[in-house]
Structures are given as C-alpha cells and as structure tokens.
Tab-separated table of N, CA and C in Angstrom:
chain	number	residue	atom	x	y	z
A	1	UNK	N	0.826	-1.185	0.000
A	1	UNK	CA	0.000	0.000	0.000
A	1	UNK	C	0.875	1.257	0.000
A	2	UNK	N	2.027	1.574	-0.624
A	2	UNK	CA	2.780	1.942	-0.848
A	2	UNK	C	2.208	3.406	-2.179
A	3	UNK	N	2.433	4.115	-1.916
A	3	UNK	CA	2.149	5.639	-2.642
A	3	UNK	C	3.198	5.406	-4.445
A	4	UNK	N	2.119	5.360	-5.564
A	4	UNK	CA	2.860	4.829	-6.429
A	4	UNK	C	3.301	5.886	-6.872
A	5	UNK	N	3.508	7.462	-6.646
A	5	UNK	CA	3.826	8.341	-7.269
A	5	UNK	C	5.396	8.933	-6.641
A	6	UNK	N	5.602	8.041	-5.177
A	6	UNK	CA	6.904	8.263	-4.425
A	6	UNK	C	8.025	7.504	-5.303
A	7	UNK	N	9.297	8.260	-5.322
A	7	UNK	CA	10.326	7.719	-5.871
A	7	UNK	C	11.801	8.741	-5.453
A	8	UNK	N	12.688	8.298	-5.999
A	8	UNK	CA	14.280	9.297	-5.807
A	8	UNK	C	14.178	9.780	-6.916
A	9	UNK	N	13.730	11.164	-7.102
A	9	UNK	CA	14.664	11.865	-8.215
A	9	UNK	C	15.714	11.626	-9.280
A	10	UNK	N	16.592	11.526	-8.371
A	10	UNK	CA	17.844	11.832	-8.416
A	10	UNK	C	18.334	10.070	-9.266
A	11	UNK	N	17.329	8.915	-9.221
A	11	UNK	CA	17.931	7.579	-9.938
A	11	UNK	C	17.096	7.840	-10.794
A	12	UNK	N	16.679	8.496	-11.418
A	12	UNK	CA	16.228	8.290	-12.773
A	12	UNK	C	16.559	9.514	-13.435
A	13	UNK	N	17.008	8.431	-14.975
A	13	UNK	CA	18.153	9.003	-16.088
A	13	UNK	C	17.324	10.100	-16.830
A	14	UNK	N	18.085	10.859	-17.371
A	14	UNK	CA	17.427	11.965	-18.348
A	14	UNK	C	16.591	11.343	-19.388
A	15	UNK	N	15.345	11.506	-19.578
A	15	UNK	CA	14.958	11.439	-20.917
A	15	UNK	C	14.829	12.351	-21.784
A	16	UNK	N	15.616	13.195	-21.772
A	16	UNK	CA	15.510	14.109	-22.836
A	16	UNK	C	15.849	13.574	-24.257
A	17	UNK	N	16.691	12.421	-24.646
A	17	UNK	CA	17.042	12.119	-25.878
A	17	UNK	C	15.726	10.752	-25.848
A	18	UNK	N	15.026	10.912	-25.284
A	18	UNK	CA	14.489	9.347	-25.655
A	18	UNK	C	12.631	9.380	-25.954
A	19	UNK	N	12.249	8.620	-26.888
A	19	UNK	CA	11.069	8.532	-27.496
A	19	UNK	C	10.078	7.817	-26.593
A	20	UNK	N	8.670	7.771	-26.387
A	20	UNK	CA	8.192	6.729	-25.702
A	20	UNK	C	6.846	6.809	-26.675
A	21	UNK	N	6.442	5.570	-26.705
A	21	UNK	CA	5.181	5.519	-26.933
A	21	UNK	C	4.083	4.911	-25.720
A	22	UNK	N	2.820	5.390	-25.862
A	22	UNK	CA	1.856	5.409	-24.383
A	22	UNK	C	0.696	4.950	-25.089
A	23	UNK	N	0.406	3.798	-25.270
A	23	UNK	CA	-1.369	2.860	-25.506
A	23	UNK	C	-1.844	3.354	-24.448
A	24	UNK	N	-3.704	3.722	-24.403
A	24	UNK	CA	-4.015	4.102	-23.132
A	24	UNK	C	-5.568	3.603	-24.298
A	25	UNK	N	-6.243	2.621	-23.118
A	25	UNK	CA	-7.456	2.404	-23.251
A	25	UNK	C	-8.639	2.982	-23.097
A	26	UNK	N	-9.650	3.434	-23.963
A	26	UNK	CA	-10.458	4.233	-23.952
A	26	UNK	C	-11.518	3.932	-23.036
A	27	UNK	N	-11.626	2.509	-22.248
A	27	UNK	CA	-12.392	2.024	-21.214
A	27	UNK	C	-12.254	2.489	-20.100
A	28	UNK	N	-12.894	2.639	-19.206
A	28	UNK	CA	-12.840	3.268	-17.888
A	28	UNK	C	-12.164	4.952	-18.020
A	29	UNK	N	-12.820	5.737	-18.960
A	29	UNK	CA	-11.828	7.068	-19.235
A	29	UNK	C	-11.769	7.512	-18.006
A	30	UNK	N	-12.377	7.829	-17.015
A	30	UNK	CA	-11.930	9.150	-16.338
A	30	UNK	C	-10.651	8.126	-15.342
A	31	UNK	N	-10.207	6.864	-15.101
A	31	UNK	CA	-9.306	6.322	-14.611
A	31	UNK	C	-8.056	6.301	-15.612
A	32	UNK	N	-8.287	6.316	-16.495
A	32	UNK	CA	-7.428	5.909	-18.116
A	32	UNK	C	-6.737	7.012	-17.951
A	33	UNK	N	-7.795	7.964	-18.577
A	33	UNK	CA	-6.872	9.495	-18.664
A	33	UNK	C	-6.325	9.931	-17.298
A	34	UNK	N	-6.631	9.879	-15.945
A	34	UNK	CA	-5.587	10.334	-15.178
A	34	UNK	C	-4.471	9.421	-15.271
A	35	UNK	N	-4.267	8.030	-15.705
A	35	UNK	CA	-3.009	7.141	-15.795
A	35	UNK	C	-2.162	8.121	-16.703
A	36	UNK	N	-3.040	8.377	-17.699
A	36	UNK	CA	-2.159	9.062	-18.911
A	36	UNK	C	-1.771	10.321	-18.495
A	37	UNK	N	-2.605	11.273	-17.548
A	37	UNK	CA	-2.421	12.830	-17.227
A	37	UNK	C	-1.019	12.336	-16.152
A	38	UNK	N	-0.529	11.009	-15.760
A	38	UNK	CA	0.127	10.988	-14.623
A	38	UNK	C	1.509	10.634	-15.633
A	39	UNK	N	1.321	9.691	-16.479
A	39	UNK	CA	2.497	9.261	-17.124
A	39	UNK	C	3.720	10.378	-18.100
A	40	UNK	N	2.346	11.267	-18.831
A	40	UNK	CA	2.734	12.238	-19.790
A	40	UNK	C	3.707	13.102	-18.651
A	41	UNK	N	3.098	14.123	-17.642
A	41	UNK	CA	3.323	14.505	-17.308
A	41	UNK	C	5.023	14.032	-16.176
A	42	UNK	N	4.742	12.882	-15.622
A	42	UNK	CA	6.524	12.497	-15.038
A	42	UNK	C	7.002	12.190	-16.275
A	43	UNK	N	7.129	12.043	-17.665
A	43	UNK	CA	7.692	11.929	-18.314
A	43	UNK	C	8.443	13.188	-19.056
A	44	UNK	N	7.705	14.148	-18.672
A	44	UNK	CA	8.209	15.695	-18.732
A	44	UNK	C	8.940	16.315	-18.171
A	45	UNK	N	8.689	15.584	-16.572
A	45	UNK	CA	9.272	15.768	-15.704
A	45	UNK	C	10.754	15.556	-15.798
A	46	UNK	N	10.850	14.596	-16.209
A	46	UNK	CA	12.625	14.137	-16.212
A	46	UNK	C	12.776	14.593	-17.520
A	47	UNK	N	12.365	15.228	-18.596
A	47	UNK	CA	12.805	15.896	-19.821
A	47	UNK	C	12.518	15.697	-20.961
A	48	UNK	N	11.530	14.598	-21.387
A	48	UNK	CA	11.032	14.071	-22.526
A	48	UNK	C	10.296	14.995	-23.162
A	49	UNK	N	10.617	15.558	-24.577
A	49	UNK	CA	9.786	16.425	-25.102
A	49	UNK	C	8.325	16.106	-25.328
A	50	UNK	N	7.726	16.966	-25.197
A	50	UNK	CA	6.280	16.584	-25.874
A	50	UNK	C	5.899	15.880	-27.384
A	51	UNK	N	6.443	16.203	-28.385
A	51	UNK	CA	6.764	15.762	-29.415
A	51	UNK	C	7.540	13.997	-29.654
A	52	UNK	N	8.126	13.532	-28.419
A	52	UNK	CA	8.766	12.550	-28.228
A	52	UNK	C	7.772	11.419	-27.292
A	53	UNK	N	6.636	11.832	-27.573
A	53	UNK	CA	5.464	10.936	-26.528
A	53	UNK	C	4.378	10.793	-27.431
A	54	UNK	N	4.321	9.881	-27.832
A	54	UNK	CA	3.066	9.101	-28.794
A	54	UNK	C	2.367	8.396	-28.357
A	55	UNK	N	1.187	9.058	-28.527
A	55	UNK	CA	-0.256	8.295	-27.305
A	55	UNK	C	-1.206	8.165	-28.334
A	56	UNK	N	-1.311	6.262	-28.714
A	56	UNK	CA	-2.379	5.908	-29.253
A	56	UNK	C	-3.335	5.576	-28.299
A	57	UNK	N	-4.976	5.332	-29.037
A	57	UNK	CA	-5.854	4.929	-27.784
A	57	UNK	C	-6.614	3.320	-28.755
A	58	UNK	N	-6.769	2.585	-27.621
A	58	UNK	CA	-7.756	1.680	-28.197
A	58	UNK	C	-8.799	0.863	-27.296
A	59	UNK	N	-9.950	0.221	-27.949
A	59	UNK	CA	-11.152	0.529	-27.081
A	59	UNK	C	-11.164	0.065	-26.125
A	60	UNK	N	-10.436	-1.274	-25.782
A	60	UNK	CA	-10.160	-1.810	-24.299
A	60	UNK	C	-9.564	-2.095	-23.823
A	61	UNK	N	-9.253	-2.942	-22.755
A	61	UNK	CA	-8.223	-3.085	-22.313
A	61	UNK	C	-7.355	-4.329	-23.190
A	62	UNK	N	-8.264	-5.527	-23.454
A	62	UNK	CA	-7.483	-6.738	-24.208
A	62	UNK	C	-7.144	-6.242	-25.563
A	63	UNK	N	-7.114	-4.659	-26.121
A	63	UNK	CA	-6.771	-4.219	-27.277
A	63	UNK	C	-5.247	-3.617	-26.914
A	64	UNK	N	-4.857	-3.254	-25.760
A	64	UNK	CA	-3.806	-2.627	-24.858
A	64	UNK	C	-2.652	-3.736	-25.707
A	65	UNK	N	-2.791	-4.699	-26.330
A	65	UNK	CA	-1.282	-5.674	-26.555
A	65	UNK	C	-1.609	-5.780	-27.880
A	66	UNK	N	-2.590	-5.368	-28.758
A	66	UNK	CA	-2.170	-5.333	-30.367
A	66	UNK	C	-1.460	-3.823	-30.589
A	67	UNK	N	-2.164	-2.738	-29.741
A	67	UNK	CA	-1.646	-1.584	-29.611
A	67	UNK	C	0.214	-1.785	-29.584
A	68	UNK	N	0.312	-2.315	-28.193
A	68	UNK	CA	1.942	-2.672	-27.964
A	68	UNK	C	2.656	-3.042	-28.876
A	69	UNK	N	1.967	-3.793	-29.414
A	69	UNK	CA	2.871	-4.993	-30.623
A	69	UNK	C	2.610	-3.706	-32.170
A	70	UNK	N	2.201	-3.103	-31.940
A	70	UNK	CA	2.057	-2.274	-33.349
A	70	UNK	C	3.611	-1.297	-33.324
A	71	UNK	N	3.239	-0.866	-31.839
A	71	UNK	CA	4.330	0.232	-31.698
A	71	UNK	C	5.775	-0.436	-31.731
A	72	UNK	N	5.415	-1.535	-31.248
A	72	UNK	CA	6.956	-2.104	-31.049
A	72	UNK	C	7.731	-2.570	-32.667
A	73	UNK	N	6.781	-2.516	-33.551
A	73	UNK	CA	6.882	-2.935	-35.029
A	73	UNK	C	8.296	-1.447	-35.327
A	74	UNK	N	7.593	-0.561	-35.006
A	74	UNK	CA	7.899	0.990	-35.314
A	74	UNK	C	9.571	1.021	-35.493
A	75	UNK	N	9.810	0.377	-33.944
A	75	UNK	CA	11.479	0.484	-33.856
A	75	UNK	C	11.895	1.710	-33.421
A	76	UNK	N	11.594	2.897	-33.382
A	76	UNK	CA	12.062	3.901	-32.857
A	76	UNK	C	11.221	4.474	-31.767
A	77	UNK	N	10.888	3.819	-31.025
A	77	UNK	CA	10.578	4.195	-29.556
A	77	UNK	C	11.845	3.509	-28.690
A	78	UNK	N	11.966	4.302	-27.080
A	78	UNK	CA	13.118	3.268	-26.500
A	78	UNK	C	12.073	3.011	-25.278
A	79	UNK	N	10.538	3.482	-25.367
A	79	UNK	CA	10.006	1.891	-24.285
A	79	UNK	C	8.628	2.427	-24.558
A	80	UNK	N	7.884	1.842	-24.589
A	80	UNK	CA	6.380	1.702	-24.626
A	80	UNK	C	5.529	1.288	-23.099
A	81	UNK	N	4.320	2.131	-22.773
A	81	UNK	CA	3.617	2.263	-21.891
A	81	UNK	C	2.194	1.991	-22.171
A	82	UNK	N	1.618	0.323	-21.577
A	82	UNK	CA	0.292	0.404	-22.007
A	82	UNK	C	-0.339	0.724	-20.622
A	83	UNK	N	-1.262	1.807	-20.687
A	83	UNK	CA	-2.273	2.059	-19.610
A	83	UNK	C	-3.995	1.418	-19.503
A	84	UNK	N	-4.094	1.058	-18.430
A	84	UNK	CA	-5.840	0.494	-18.990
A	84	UNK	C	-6.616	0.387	-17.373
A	85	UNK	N	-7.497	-0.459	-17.045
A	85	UNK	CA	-8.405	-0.057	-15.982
A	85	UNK	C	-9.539	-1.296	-16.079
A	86	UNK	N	-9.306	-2.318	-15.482
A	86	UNK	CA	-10.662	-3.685	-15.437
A	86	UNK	C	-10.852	-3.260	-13.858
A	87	UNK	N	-12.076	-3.472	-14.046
A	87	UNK	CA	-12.703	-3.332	-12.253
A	87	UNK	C	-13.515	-4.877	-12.317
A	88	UNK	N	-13.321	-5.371	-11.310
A	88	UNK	CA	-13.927	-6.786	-11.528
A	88	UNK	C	-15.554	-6.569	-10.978
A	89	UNK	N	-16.151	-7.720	-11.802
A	89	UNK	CA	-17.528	-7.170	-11.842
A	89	UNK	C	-18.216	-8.793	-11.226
A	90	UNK	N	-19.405	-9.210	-11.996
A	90	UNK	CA	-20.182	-10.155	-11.410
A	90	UNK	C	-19.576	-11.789	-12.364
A	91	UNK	N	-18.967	-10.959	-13.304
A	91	UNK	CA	-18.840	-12.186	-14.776
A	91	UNK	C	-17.077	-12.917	-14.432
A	92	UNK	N	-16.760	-13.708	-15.150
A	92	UNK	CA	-15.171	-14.595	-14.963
A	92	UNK	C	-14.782	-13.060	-16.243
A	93	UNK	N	-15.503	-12.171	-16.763
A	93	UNK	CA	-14.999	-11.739	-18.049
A	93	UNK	C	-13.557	-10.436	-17.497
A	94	UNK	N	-13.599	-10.271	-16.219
A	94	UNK	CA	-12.262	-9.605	-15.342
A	94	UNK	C	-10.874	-10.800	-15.738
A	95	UNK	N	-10.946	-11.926	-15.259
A	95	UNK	CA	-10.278	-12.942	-15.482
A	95	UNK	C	-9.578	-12.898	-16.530
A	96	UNK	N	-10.622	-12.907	-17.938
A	96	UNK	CA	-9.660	-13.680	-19.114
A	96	UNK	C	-9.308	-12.662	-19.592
A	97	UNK	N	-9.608	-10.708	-19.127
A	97	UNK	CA	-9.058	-9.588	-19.782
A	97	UNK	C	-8.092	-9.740	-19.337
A	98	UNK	N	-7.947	-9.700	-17.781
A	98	UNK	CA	-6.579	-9.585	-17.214
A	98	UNK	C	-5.847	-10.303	-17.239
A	99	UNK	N	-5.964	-11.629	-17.602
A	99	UNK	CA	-4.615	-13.024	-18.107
A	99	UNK	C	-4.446	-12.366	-19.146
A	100	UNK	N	-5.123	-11.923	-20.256
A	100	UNK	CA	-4.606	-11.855	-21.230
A	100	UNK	C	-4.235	-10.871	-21.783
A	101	UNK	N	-4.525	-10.270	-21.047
A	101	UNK	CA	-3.557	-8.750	-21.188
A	101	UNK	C	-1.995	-8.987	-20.613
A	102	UNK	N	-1.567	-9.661	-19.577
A	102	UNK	CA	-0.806	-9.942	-18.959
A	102	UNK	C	0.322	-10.886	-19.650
A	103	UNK	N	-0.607	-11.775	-20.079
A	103	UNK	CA	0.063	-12.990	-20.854
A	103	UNK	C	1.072	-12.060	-22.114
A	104	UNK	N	-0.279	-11.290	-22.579
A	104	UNK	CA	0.515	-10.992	-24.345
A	104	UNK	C	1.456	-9.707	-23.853
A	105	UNK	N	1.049	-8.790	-22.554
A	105	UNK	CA	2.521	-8.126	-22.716
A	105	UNK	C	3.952	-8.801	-21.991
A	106	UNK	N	3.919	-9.646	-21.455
A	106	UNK	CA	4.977	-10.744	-21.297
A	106	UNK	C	5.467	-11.126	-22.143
A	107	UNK	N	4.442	-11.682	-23.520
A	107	UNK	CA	5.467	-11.992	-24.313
A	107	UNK	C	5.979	-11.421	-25.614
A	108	UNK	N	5.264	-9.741	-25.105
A	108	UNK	CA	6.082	-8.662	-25.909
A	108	UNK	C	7.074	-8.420	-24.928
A	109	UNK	N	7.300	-8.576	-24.309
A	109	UNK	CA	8.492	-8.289	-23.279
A	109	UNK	C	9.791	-9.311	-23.651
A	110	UNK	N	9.466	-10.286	-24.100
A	110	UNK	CA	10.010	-11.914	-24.401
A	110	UNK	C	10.815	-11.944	-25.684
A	111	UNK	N	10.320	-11.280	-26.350
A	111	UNK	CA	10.018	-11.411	-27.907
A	111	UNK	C	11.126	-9.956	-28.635
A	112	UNK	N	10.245	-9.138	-27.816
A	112	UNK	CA	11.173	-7.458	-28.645
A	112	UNK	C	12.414	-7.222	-27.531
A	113	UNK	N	12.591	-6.106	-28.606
A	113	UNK	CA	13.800	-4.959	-28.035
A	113	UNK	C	13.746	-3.695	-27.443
A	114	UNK	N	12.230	-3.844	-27.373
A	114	UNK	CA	11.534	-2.708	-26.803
A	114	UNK	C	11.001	-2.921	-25.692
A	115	UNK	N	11.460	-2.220	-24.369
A	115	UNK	CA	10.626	-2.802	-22.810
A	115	UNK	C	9.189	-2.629	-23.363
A	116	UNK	N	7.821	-3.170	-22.653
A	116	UNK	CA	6.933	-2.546	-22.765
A	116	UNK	C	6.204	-2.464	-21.210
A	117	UNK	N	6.217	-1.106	-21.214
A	117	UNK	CA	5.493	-1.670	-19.226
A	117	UNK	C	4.812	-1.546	-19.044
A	118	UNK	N	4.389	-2.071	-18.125
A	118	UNK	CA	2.343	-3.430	-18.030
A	118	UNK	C	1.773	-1.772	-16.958
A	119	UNK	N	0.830	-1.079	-17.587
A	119	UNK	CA	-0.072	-0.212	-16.606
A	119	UNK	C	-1.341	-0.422	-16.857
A	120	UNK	N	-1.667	-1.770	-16.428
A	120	UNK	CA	-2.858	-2.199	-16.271
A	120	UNK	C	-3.571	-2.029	-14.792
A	121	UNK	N	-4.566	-1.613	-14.331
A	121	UNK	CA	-5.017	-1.964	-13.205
A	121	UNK	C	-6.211	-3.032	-13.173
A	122	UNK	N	-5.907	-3.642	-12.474
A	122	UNK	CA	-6.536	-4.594	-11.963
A	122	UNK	C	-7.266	-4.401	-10.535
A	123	UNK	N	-8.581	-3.940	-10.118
A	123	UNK	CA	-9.204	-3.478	-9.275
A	123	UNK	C	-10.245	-4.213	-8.889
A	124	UNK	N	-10.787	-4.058	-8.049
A	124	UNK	CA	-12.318	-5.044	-7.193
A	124	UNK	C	-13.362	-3.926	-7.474
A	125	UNK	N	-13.025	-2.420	-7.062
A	125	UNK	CA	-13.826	-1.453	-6.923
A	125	UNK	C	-13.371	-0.399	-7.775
A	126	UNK	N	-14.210	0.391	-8.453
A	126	UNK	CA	-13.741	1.813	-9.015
A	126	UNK	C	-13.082	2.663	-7.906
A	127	UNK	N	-14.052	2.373	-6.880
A	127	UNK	CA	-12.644	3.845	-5.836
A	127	UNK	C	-11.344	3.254	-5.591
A	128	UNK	N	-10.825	1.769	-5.653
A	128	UNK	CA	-9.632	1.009	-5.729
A	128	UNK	C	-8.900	1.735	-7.074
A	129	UNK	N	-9.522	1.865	-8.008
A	129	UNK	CA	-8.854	2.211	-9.305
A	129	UNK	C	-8.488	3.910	-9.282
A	130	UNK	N	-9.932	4.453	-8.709
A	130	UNK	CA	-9.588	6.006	-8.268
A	130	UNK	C	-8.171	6.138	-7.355
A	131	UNK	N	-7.884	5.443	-6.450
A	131	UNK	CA	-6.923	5.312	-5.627
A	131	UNK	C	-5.407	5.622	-5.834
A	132	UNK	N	-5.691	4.624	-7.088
A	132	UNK	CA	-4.340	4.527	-7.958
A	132	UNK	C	-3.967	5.177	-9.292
A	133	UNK	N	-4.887	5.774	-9.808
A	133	UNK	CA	-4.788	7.072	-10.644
A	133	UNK	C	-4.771	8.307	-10.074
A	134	UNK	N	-4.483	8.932	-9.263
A	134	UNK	CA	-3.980	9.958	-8.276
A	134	UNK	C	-4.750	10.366	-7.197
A	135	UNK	N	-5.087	9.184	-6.696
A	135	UNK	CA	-5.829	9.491	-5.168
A	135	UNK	C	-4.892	9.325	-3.961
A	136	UNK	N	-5.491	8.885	-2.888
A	136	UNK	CA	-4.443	8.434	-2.131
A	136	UNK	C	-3.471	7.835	-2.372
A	137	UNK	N	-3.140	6.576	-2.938
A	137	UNK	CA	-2.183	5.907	-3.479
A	137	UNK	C	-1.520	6.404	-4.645
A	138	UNK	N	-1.442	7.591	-5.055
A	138	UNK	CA	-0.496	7.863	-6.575
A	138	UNK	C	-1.362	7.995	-7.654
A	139	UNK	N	-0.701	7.811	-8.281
A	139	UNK	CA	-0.932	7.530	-9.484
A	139	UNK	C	-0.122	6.217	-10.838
A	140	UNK	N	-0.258	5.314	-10.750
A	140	UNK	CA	-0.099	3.826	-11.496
A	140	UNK	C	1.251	5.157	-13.158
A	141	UNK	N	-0.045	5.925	-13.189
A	141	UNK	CA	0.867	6.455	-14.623
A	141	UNK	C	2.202	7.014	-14.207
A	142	UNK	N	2.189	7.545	-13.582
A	142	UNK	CA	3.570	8.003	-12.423
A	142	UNK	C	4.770	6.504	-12.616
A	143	UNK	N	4.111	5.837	-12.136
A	143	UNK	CA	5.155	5.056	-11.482
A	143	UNK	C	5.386	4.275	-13.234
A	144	UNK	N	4.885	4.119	-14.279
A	144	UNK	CA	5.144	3.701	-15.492
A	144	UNK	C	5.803	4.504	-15.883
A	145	UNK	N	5.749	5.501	-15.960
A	145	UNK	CA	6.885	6.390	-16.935
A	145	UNK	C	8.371	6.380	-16.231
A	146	UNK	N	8.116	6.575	-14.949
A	146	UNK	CA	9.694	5.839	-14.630
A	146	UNK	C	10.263	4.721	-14.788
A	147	UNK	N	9.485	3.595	-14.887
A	147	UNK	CA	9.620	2.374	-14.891
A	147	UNK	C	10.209	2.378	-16.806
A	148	UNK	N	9.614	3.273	-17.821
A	148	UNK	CA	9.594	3.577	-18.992
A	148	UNK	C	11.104	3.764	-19.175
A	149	UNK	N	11.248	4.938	-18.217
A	149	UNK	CA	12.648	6.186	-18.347
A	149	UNK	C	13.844	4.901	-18.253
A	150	UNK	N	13.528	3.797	-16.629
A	150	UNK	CA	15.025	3.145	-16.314
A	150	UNK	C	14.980	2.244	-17.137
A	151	UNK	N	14.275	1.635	-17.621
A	151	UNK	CA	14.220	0.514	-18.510
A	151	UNK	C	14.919	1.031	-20.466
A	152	UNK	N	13.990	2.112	-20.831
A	152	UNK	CA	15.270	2.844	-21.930
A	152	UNK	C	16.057	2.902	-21.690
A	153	UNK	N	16.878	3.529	-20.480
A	153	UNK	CA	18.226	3.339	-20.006
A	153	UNK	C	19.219	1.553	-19.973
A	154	UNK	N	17.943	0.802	-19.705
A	154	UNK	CA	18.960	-0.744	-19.740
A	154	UNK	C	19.752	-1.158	-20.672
C-alpha cells in the first residue's frame, strides 16, 4: 500500500534524448486518462519532449497488446507504456481480460527490443482504481513512466 507516485529523483536518467510511446485504453476514461495525465506529465518531468510521446488509444483493455505490438513494429521508440483499468464485476470476463492482457505483454516483453510496461489496473472497486490514478495511493501512470525512463536506459 505503498504511494505509487513516491520515488528518488535523483535515480532516474534523463529522458531528454528518448522517445516513448503510451497505448491508453479508452475504457474506464476518467481512470485511463488520469493514468495518462500521470504518465505524460513524469515523463516531462525528467525531460522528454512533448513531441517525443506518442499516445495511441484503443477501445479496451485486451486491445492494450495489439496496440503494444504495433508500436513495437515501429522500432524507434526506447520503451512503450500500455495504460488500462478492469474493475472486476459479477462475470469470470475480469479474469480472461486480465490473463490476457498480462500474458501478451509478457510476451512482448520476451520477444522485442523494446521494454513494454504493463499499466494495467486490476481493481475489485472503481474507488480502488480512483486510488491509484492519483488518489491516495499515486498515481499507477507516475510510477510507469519511470519504470519507462530506467528501462530505456537498460
């Protein structure tokens, strides 16, 4: 239960020379877009131009890994960020989004030369998901774009 927007400064590398691309699922928007209002923005933070941040959207979350796999085709990104938002409901249909969202960015992770990092939430409740798009707990997009920044750096 750890605040996902806390970190050191000071260990994460400049991105000023480096490209990112950001999938962000058009499902659950007002959770989506603060992932994205959280990611864009620490990604500015450490120096990434605006121009150097490419934010496609697609309609759900199990679309979050054709998105990935498109960008990663590209070759000139140095890490890709998928953002998205399942709140589990009454159906198994939480289940097979979130394996398989999980599954296929693993094995874009497996496969390319491009990190891609998993900003999926996986939630019980919408105020769980509020939580973690900049409520009490941070913001999930926060803690991806750093995760973005050290991983270009590897």
């Amino acid at each position: 239960m750890h605040n996902l927007s806390e970190y050191d400064f000071s260990k994460v590398p400049d991105a000023s020379n480096m490209c990112f691309g950001i999938v962000v699922s058009e499902w659950n928007p007002s959770i989506t877009g603060a992932l994205l209002d959280g990611a864009v923005q620490t990604l500015e933070r450490h120096g990434a131009l605006p121009e150097n941040i490419h934010v496609k959207t697609v309609p759900g979350s199990f679309e979050l890994v054709y998105g990935a796999h498109q960008m990663t085709k590209r070759n000139d990104y140095d890490a890709i960020i998928i953002l998205g938002s399942v709140i589990r409901g009454e159906t198994p249909h939480f289940d097979y989004i979130c394996q398989g969202v999980t599954y296929g960015i693993a094995r874009l992770n497996a496969e390319s030369d491009i990190p891609v990092i998993y900003g999926l939430l996986t939630t019980d409740t919408l105020e769980q998901a509020q939580e973690r798009s900049g409520g009490r707990l941070g913001n999930k997009g926060d803690e991806c774009a750093i995760d973005a920044i050290k991983m270009a750096k590897f």
